[in-house]
Amino acid sequence: MHRRRPHRSLVEHRADQVHPPSEAPPPASPDERRLVEALRAGDERAFAELIDRHGASMTRLAMSFVPSRAVAEEVVQETWLAVLQGIDRFEARSSLKTWVFRILVNRAKTRGVRERRSVPFASLGPELDHDEPSVDPSRFLPADHQFPHHWNVFDGLGPRRFEHDPEHRLLDGEAMERLRDAIETLPARQREVIRLRDVEGWDSAEVRNALAISETNQRVLLHRARSKVRAALEEYFDETRAA
Amino acid sequence: MTTEPDTNVAYEELSCQELVELVTEYFEGALSARDAARFEQHVAACEPCVIYVEQLRDTITALGELPAESIDPAARDELLNAFRDWKSSR
């Protein structure tokens, strides 16, 4: 059961997952510089491109700080006005996306505190206070076992592969629904970090800068979120296997 | 002096229950060279943990396949109007 098997892909994959430990915000990309220039020139298409790219994500993020979608949309609108009013002073040393989202988060926090419904990202409260095991502890062997704290494969409690046709996407429509539900039920901070990192594909530095959280907090939130979403998918695959 | 871990050295073994708490740090390259080596040593000898790590990779892949949401059309129109106001006031 604890078969020895060299697992090359695990090691190889690691290199692309490593992010440089940079504290400075990433600079604006050439594409962003183009958009900044176009905005300064009053080009509406450039503005439309930006709001199509980031608008839905901004509303989502704002909603995690304020009590309603309507208020979140107000915050998004205020943010874009602030961006336009500041665009002449914007320096491309930082990423446009990060700058826009920082303005958004600041405004959403202020608004959320005023509406007394939200806890700023900086005080993470119960989402980081207590330990949450990534996997149900009862799936591991007890401390006095011959293999302490290893998967209890003797009772069939070890993980099983998410079997899927390699020609197709991992998840079909129903599974995608479950995945979305799993994200929605996460605590707000975990939800926003996993959404930005794994759904939208931001890197760690971008998320840290936009949300003004430390590398460690970002990683703990991401870890907890991924662990819970994994558990939800496992439940789904176990059900389909049993059916 | 070198920071490269000596993979022939047997480090104190990680348990599976410890490993599942380190996967994100491992993926992010945030583990020390020593802990990364312990992680890899454990996975090389533990099929259930190979599967667990694969499940997490599959989870991340699936999250990346979720379709992007688009902005609400009414909110988009309002923003474009705000842009025009800003432009005419410049």
PDB file of C-alpha atoms in Angstrom, chain A residues 1-5 7 10 13-14 17 39-40 42-44 47-48 51-52 55-56 60 73 77 80 84 88 133-135 137 140 148-151 153 159-162 169-171 176 179-180 183 194 197-199 204 218-219 222-223 226 229-230 233-234, chain B residues 13-18 20-31 36 39-40 42-67 69-72 75-76 78-80 82-84 86-87 90:
ATOM      1  CA  MET A   1       0.000   0.000   0.000  1.00  0.00           C
ATOM      2  CA  HIS A   2       2.907   2.332   0.619  1.00  0.00           C
ATOM      3  CA  ARG A   3       4.407   1.191  -2.641  1.00  0.00           C
ATOM      4  CA  ARG A   4       7.618   2.855  -3.681  1.00  0.00           C
ATOM      5  CA  ARG A   5       7.128   4.585  -6.954  1.00  0.00           C
ATOM      6  CA  HIS A   7       7.142  10.314  -9.080  1.00  0.00           C
ATOM      7  CA  LEU A  10       5.778  15.993  -9.027  1.00  0.00           C
ATOM      8  CA  HIS A  13       6.087  20.413 -11.978  1.00  0.00           C
ATOM      9  CA  ARG A  14       7.483  22.258  -9.015  1.00  0.00           C
ATOM     10  CA  GLN A  17       4.911  26.707  -9.470  1.00  0.00           C
ATOM     11  CA  LEU A  39      -7.269  56.229 -21.287  1.00  0.00           C
ATOM     12  CA  ARG A  40      -5.257  59.441 -21.016  1.00  0.00           C
ATOM     13  CA  GLY A  42      -9.934  59.586 -23.678  1.00  0.00           C
ATOM     14  CA  ASP A  43     -10.354  56.380 -25.702  1.00  0.00           C
ATOM     15  CA  GLU A  44     -13.654  54.809 -24.662  1.00  0.00           C
ATOM     16  CA  PHE A  47     -12.048  51.874 -20.926  1.00  0.00           C
ATOM     17  CA  ALA A  48     -14.596  49.302 -22.123  1.00  0.00           C
ATOM     18  CA  ILE A  51     -14.145  47.125 -17.369  1.00  0.00           C
ATOM     19  CA  ASP A  52     -14.901  43.985 -19.388  1.00  0.00           C
ATOM     20  CA  GLY A  55     -15.475  44.632 -13.741  1.00  0.00           C
ATOM     21  CA  ALA A  56     -17.100  41.334 -12.703  1.00  0.00           C
ATOM     22  CA  ARG A  60     -17.280  40.117  -6.527  1.00  0.00           C
ATOM     23  CA  GLU A  73     -21.438  48.328  -7.692  1.00  0.00           C
ATOM     24  CA  GLN A  77     -18.018  52.961  -9.946  1.00  0.00           C
ATOM     25  CA  TRP A  80     -13.152  53.741 -11.756  1.00  0.00           C
ATOM     26  CA  LEU A  84      -9.697  58.083 -14.287  1.00  0.00           C
ATOM     27  CA  ASP A  88      -2.370  61.213 -15.479  1.00  0.00           C
ATOM     28  CA  PRO A 133      -7.248  20.379   9.512  1.00  0.00           C
ATOM     29  CA  SER A 134      -7.050  20.055   5.713  1.00  0.00           C
ATOM     30  CA  VAL A 135      -8.306  16.473   5.902  1.00  0.00           C
ATOM     31  CA  PRO A 137      -8.287  13.547  11.143  1.00  0.00           C
ATOM     32  CA  PHE A 140      -5.408   8.837   9.505  1.00  0.00           C
ATOM     33  CA  PRO A 148       1.197   6.679  13.119  1.00  0.00           C
ATOM     34  CA  HIS A 149      -0.622   9.520  11.335  1.00  0.00           C
ATOM     35  CA  HIS A 150      -0.476   7.788   7.969  1.00  0.00           C
ATOM     36  CA  TRP A 151      -3.536   7.370   5.779  1.00  0.00           C
ATOM     37  CA  VAL A 153      -5.689   2.551   3.995  1.00  0.00           C
ATOM     38  CA  PRO A 159      -7.630   9.191  -1.159  1.00  0.00           C
ATOM     39  CA  ARG A 160      -8.670   7.900  -4.592  1.00  0.00           C
ATOM     40  CA  ARG A 161      -7.879   9.386  -7.974  1.00  0.00           C
ATOM     41  CA  PHE A 162     -10.376  11.731  -9.546  1.00  0.00           C
ATOM     42  CA  ARG A 169     -12.091  18.307 -19.166  1.00  0.00           C
ATOM     43  CA  LEU A 170     -11.838  17.055 -15.619  1.00  0.00           C
ATOM     44  CA  LEU A 171     -15.320  18.129 -14.678  1.00  0.00           C
ATOM     45  CA  MET A 176     -18.634  22.426 -12.273  1.00  0.00           C
ATOM     46  CA  LEU A 179     -17.156  23.328  -7.682  1.00  0.00           C
ATOM     47  CA  ARG A 180     -18.872  26.714  -7.815  1.00  0.00           C
ATOM     48  CA  ILE A 183     -16.255  28.208  -3.586  1.00  0.00           C
ATOM     49  CA  ILE A 194      -8.781  31.177  -4.192  1.00  0.00           C
ATOM     50  CA  ARG A 197      -5.329  32.865  -7.557  1.00  0.00           C
ATOM     51  CA  ASP A 198      -6.880  29.759  -9.084  1.00  0.00           C
ATOM     52  CA  VAL A 199      -9.959  30.895 -11.007  1.00  0.00           C
ATOM     53  CA  SER A 204       0.847  35.408  -5.356  1.00  0.00           C
ATOM     54  CA  GLN A 218      -2.263  34.666   1.585  1.00  0.00           C
ATOM     55  CA  ARG A 219      -0.826  31.178   1.599  1.00  0.00           C
ATOM     56  CA  LEU A 222      -5.269  29.681  -0.164  1.00  0.00           C
ATOM     57  CA  HIS A 223      -4.344  26.406   1.499  1.00  0.00           C
ATOM     58  CA  ARG A 226      -8.004  24.599  -1.759  1.00  0.00           C
ATOM     59  CA  VAL A 229     -12.633  22.582  -2.439  1.00  0.00           C
ATOM     60  CA  ARG A 230     -10.622  19.376  -2.876  1.00  0.00           C
ATOM     61  CA  LEU A 233     -14.686  17.371  -5.311  1.00  0.00           C
ATOM     62  CA  GLU A 234     -13.662  14.167  -3.547  1.00  0.00           C
TER      63      GLU A 234
ATOM     64  CA  GLU B  13      10.090  11.297   8.225  1.00  0.00           C
ATOM     65  CA  LEU B  14       6.959  13.333   7.589  1.00  0.00           C
ATOM     66  CA  SER B  15       3.662  11.664   8.324  1.00  0.00           C
ATOM     67  CA  CYS B  16       0.826  11.788   5.795  1.00  0.00           C
ATOM     68  CA  GLN B  17      -1.168  13.935   8.200  1.00  0.00           C
ATOM     69  CA  GLU B  18       1.683  16.468   8.281  1.00  0.00           C
ATOM     70  CA  VAL B  20      -1.372  17.325   3.669  1.00  0.00           C
ATOM     71  CA  GLU B  21      -0.789  20.593   5.557  1.00  0.00           C
ATOM     72  CA  LEU B  22       2.322  21.417   3.498  1.00  0.00           C
ATOM     73  CA  VAL B  23       1.121  20.956  -0.071  1.00  0.00           C
ATOM     74  CA  THR B  24       0.390  24.630  -0.779  1.00  0.00           C
ATOM     75  CA  GLU B  25       3.723  25.699   0.700  1.00  0.00           C
ATOM     76  CA  TYR B  26       5.397  23.061  -1.459  1.00  0.00           C
ATOM     77  CA  PHE B  27       3.610  24.225  -4.621  1.00  0.00           C
ATOM     78  CA  GLU B  28       4.490  27.839  -3.840  1.00  0.00           C
ATOM     79  CA  GLY B  29       8.146  27.061  -3.306  1.00  0.00           C
ATOM     80  CA  ALA B  30       7.865  28.341   0.257  1.00  0.00           C
ATOM     81  CA  LEU B  31       9.326  25.304   2.016  1.00  0.00           C
ATOM     82  CA  ALA B  36      10.989  20.254   0.419  1.00  0.00           C
ATOM     83  CA  PHE B  39       8.172  16.273   1.298  1.00  0.00           C
ATOM     84  CA  GLU B  40       9.584  14.674  -1.853  1.00  0.00           C
ATOM     85  CA  HIS B  42       7.667  11.030   1.607  1.00  0.00           C
ATOM     86  CA  VAL B  43       5.761  11.254  -1.658  1.00  0.00           C
ATOM     87  CA  ALA B  44       8.288   9.033  -3.448  1.00  0.00           C
ATOM     88  CA  ALA B  45       7.399   6.231  -1.047  1.00  0.00           C
ATOM     89  CA  CYS B  46       3.710   6.843  -0.385  1.00  0.00           C
ATOM     90  CA  GLU B  47       1.094   6.107  -3.033  1.00  0.00           C
ATOM     91  CA  PRO B  48      -1.853   7.604  -1.089  1.00  0.00           C
ATOM     92  CA  CYS B  49       0.019  10.902  -0.798  1.00  0.00           C
ATOM     93  CA  VAL B  50       0.862  10.799  -4.529  1.00  0.00           C
ATOM     94  CA  ILE B  51      -2.885  10.538  -5.128  1.00  0.00           C
ATOM     95  CA  TYR B  52      -3.634  13.296  -2.623  1.00  0.00           C
ATOM     96  CA  VAL B  53      -1.197  15.684  -4.321  1.00  0.00           C
ATOM     97  CA  GLU B  54      -2.700  14.752  -7.714  1.00  0.00           C
ATOM     98  CA  GLN B  55      -6.178  15.500  -6.361  1.00  0.00           C
ATOM     99  CA  LEU B  56      -5.017  18.968  -5.371  1.00  0.00           C
ATOM    100  CA  ARG B  57      -3.443  19.574  -8.767  1.00  0.00           C
ATOM    101  CA  ASP B  58      -6.687  18.394 -10.390  1.00  0.00           C
ATOM    102  CA  THR B  59      -8.601  20.765  -8.115  1.00  0.00           C
ATOM    103  CA  ILE B  60      -6.431  23.711  -9.189  1.00  0.00           C
ATOM    104  CA  THR B  61      -6.797  22.722 -12.861  1.00  0.00           C
ATOM    105  CA  ALA B  62     -10.585  22.478 -12.512  1.00  0.00           C
ATOM    106  CA  LEU B  63     -10.741  25.895 -10.831  1.00  0.00           C
ATOM    107  CA  GLY B  64      -8.843  27.350 -13.782  1.00  0.00           C
ATOM    108  CA  GLU B  65     -11.442  25.880 -16.158  1.00  0.00           C
ATOM    109  CA  LEU B  66     -14.365  27.729 -14.571  1.00  0.00           C
ATOM    110  CA  PRO B  67     -15.670  30.205 -17.127  1.00  0.00           C
ATOM    111  CA  GLU B  69     -17.973  35.899 -15.251  1.00  0.00           C
ATOM    112  CA  SER B  70     -18.938  38.928 -17.259  1.00  0.00           C
ATOM    113  CA  ILE B  71     -19.877  42.329 -15.982  1.00  0.00           C
ATOM    114  CA  ASP B  72     -23.552  43.094 -15.495  1.00  0.00           C
ATOM    115  CA  ALA B  75     -23.531  48.331 -14.525  1.00  0.00           C
ATOM    116  CA  ARG B  76     -21.391  48.398 -17.669  1.00  0.00           C
ATOM    117  CA  GLU B  78     -23.433  53.190 -16.131  1.00  0.00           C
ATOM    118  CA  LEU B  79     -19.662  52.965 -16.131  1.00  0.00           C
ATOM    119  CA  LEU B  80     -19.478  53.970 -19.784  1.00  0.00           C
ATOM    120  CA  ALA B  82     -19.437  57.925 -16.154  1.00  0.00           C
ATOM    121  CA  PHE B  83     -16.483  57.668 -18.521  1.00  0.00           C
ATOM    122  CA  ARG B  84     -18.128  60.042 -21.000  1.00  0.00           C
ATOM    123  CA  TRP B  86     -15.230  62.344 -17.078  1.00  0.00           C
ATOM    124  CA  LYS B  87     -13.994  62.783 -20.636  1.00  0.00           C
ATOM    125  CA  ARG B  90     -11.334  67.155 -18.897  1.00  0.00           C
TER     126      ARG B  90
END
